[in-house]
CSV table of C-alpha atoms in Angstrom, one decimal:
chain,number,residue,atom,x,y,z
A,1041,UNK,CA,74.3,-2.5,38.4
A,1042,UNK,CA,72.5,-1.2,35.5
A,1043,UNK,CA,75.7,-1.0,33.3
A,1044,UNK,CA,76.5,-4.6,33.9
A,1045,UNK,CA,72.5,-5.5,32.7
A,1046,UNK,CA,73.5,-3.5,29.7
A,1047,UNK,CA,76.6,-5.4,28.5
A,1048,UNK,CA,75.2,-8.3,29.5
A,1049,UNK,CA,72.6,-7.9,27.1
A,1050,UNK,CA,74.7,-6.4,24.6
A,1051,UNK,CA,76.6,-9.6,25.2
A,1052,UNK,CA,73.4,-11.7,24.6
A,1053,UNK,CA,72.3,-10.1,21.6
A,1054,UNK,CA,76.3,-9.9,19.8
A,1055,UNK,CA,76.3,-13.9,20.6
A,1056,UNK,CA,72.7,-14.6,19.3
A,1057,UNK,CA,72.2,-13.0,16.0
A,1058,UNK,CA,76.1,-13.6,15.0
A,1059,UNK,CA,75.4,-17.2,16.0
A,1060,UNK,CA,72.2,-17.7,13.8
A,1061,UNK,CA,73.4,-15.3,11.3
A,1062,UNK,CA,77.1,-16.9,10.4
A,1063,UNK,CA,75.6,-20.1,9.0
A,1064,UNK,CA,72.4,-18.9,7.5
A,1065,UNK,CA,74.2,-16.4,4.8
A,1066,UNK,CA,76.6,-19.4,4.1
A,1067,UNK,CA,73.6,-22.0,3.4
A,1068,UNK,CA,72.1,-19.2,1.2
A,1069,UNK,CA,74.6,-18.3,-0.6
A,1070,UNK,CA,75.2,-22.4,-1.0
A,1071,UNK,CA,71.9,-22.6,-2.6
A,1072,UNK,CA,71.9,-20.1,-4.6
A,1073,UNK,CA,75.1,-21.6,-6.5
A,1074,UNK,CA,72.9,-24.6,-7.2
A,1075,UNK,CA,70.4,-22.1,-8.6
A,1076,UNK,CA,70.3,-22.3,-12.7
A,1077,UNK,CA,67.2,-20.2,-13.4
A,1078,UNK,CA,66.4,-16.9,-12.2
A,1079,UNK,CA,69.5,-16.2,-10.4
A,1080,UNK,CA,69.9,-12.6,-10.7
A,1081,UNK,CA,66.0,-12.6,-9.0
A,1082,UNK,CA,66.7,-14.6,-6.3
A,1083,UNK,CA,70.0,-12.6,-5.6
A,1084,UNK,CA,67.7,-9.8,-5.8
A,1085,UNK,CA,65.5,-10.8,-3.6
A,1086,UNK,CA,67.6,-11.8,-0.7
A,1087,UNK,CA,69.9,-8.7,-0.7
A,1088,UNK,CA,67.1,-6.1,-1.0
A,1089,UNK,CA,66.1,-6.3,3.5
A,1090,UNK,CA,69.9,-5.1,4.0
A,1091,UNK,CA,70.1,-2.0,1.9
A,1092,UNK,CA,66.8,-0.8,3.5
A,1093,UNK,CA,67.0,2.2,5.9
A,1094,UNK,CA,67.4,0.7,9.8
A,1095,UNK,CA,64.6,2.9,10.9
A,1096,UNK,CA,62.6,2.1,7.9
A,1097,UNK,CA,63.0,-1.2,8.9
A,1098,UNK,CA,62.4,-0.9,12.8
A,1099,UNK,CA,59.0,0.8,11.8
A,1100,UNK,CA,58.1,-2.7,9.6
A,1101,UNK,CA,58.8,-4.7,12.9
A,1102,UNK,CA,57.6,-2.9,15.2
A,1103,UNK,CA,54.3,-3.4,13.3
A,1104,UNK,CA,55.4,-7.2,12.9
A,1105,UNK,CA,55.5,-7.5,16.4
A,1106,UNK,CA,52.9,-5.7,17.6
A,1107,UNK,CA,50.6,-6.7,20.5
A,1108,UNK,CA,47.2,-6.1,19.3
A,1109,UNK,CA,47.2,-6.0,15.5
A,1110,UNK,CA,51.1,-7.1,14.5
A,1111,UNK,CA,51.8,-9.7,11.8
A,1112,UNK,CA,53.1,-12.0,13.9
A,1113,UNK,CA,50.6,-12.4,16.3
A,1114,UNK,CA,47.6,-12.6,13.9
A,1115,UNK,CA,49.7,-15.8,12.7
A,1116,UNK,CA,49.9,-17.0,16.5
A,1117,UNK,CA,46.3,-16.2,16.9
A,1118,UNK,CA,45.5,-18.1,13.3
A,1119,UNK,CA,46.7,-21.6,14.8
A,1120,UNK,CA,44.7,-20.9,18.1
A,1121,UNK,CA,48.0,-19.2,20.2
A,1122,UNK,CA,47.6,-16.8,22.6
A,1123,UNK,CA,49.2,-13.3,21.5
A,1124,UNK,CA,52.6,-12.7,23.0
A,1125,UNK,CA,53.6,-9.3,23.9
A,1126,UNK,CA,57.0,-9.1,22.1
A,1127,UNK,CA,58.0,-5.7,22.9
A,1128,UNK,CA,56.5,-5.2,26.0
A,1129,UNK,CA,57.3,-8.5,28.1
A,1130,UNK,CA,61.0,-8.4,29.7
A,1131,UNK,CA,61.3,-11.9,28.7
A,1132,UNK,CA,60.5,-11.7,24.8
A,1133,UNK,CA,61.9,-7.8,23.8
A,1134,UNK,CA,65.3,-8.5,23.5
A,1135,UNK,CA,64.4,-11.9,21.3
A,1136,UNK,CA,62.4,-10.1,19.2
A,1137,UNK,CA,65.3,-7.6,18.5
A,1138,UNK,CA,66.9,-10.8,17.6
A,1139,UNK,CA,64.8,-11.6,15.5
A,1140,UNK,CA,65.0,-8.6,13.7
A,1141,UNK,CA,68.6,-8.9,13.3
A,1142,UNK,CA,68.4,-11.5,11.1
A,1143,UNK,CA,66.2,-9.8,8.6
A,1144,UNK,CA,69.4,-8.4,7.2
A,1145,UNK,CA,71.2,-11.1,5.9
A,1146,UNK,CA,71.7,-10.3,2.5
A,1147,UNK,CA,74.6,-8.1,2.8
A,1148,UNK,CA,76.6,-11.1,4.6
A,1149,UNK,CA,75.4,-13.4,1.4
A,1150,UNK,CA,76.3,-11.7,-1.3
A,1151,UNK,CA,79.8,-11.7,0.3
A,1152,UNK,CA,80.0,-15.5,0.7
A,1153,UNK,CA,78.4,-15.7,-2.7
A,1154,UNK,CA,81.4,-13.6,-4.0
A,1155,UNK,CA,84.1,-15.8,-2.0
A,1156,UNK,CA,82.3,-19.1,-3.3
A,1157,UNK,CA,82.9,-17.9,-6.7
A,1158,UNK,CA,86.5,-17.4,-6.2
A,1159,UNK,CA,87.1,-21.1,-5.2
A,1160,UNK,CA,88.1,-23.2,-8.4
A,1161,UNK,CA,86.3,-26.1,-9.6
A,1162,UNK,CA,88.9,-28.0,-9.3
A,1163,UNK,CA,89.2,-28.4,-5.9
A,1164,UNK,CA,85.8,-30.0,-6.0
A,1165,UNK,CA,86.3,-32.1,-9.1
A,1166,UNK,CA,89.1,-33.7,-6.7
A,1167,UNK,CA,87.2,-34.7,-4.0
A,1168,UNK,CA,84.1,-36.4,-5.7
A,1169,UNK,CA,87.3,-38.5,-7.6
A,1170,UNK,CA,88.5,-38.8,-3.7
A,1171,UNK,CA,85.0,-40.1,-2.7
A,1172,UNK,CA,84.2,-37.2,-1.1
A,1173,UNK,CA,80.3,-36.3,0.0
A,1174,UNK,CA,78.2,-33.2,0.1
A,1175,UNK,CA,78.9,-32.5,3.4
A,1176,UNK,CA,82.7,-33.5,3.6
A,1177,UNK,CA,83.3,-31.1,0.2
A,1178,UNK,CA,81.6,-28.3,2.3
A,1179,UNK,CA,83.6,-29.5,5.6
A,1180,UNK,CA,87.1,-30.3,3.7
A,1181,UNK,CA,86.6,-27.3,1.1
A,1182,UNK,CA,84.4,-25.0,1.3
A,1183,UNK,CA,84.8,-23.9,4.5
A,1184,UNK,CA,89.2,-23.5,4.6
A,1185,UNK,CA,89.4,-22.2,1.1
A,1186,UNK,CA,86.1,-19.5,2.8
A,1187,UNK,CA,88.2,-18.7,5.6
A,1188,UNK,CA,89.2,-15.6,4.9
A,1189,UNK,CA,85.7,-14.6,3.6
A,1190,UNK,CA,83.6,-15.5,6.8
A,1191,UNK,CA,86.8,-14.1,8.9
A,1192,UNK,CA,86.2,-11.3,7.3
A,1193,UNK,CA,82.4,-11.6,7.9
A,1194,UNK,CA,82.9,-12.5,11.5
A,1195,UNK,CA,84.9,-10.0,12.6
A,1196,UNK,CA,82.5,-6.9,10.8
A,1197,UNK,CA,79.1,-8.9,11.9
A,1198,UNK,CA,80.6,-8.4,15.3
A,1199,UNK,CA,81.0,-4.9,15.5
A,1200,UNK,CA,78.5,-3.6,14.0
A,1201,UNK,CA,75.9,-5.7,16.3
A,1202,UNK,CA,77.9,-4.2,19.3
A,1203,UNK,CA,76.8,-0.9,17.6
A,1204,UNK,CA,73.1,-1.6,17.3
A,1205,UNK,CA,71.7,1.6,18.5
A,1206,UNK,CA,68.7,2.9,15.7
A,1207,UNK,CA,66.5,-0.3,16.2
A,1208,UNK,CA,66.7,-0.6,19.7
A,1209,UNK,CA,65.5,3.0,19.9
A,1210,UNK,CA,62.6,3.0,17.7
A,1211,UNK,CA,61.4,-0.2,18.8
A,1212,UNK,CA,62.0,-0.6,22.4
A,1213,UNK,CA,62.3,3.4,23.4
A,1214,UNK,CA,64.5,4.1,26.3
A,1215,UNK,CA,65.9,0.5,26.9
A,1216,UNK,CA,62.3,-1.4,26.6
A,1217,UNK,CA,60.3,-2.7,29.5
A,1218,UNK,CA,63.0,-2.9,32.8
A,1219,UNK,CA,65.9,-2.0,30.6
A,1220,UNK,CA,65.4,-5.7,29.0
A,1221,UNK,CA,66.9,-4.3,25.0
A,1222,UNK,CA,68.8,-1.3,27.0
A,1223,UNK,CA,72.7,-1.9,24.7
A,1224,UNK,CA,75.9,-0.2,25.4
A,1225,UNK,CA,75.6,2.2,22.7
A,1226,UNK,CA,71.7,3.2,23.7
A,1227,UNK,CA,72.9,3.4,27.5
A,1228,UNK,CA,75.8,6.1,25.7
A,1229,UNK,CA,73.2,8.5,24.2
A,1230,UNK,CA,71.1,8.2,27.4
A,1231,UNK,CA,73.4,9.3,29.7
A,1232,UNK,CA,75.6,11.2,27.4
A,1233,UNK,CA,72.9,13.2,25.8
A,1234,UNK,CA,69.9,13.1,27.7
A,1235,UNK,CA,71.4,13.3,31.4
A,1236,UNK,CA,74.4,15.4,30.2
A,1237,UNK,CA,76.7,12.5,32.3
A,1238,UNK,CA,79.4,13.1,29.7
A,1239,UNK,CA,82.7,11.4,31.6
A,1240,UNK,CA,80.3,8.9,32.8
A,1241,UNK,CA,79.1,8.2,28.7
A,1242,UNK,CA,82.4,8.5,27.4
A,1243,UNK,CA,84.0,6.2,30.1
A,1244,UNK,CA,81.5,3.2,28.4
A,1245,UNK,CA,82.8,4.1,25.0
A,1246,UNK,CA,85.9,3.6,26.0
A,1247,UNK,CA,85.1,0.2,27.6
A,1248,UNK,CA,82.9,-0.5,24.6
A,1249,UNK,CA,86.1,0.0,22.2
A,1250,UNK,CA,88.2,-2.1,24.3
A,1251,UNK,CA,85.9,-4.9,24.3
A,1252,UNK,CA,85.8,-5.0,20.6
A,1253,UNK,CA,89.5,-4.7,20.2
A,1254,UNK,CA,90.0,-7.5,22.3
A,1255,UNK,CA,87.3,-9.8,20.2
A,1256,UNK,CA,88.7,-8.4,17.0
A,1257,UNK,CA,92.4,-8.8,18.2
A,1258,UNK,CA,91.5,-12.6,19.3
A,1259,UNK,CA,90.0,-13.1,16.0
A,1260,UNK,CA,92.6,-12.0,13.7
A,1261,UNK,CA,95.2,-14.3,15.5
A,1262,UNK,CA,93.1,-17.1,15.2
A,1263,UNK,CA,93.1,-16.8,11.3
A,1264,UNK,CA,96.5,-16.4,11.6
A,1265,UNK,CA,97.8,-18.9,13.7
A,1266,UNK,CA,95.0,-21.7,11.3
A,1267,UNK,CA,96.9,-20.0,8.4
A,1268,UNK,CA,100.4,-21.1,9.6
A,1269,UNK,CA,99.5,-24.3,10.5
């Protein structure tokens, strides 16, 4: 029972964060494009969360969402809210690891910002002589001529949030309150290293793998059957 609560919240938190974190590096790396001044700052400033150590950065929000003294709740608490237990309520720890996840979307911009870059002008110039608006040169252009790039971005986002492991552990030790942030990968190391279950521990591996063969498999064909047609 407890390894079905595991991939079902490894489940949950894959289909979260990649939901909110496909568009949101696209729409920055959007505005960014538009930027004229201080470019290289803003760039700067928006990559620097993903190249910062994952335990480094599991210490910040763990103090972020701290009960009693944590960023987050002083802000609450500031607007007359009453303070949330993020880490310690079943129903808020695996949200706040959420959360978290999307504190690292830099890396995922600068590749969109690198794909945008490759797309000519032209293509553009075309559609505003077509008529075309904002959102039907991002719908009509953008986004085909991107495909390969957020493919790409998919399919890597993907598997490395079904390998989450160094957050969950520092912030929500030993699965969190009822196993509510327990992953596949954290339920591993507990029973492969701390019980010393090895077949049991190397049996989810291999169920982990397959699962993300599958998703990657699915994913690939997808981009290739869009290419053909």
């Amino acid at each position: 029972p407890l390894f079905w609560k595991v991939m079902r919240n490894t489940l949950l938190y894959v289909g979260m964060s990649i939901g909110f974190g496909f568009f949101a590096p696209i729409v920055l790396a959007l505005m960014l494009t538009e930027i004229r001044r201080f470019t290289v700052l803003f760039r700067t400033i928006y990559y620097l969360p993903s190249i910062v150590p994952a335990v480094a950065s599991a210490v910040l929000w763990a103090w972020i969402f701290n009960t009693e003294f944590g960023l987050l709740n002083a802000i609450l608490h500031y607007f007359g809210i009453d303070r949330v237990p993020w880490l310690q309520d079943p129903d808020f720890a695996l949200w706040a690891l959420i959360m978290m996840s999307l504190w690292g979307l830099g890396g995922s911009m600068i590749i969109y910002l690198a794909g945008l870059q490759g797309i000519p002008d032209v293509y553009y110039e075309a559609a505003k002589v077509d008529g075309a608006n904002r959102w039907r040169r991002f719908r009509h252009v953008t986004m085909p001529l991107l495909r390969p790039t957020w493919t790409f971005v998919l399919i890597i986002s993907i598997i490395s949030s079904f390998q989450v492991f160094d957050q969950v552990w520092v912030m929500t030790p030993r699965g969190g309150p009822l196993h509510s942030t327990e992953t596949v990968v954290t339920y591993i190391y507990y029973q492969g290293i701390e019980l010393l279950d090895i077949s049991y521990a190397a049996s989810i591996g291999v169920v982990l793998f397959v699962v993300v063969f599958v998703l990657t498999l699915i994913q690939l064909r997808a981009f290739r059957f869009r290419e053909l047609d």
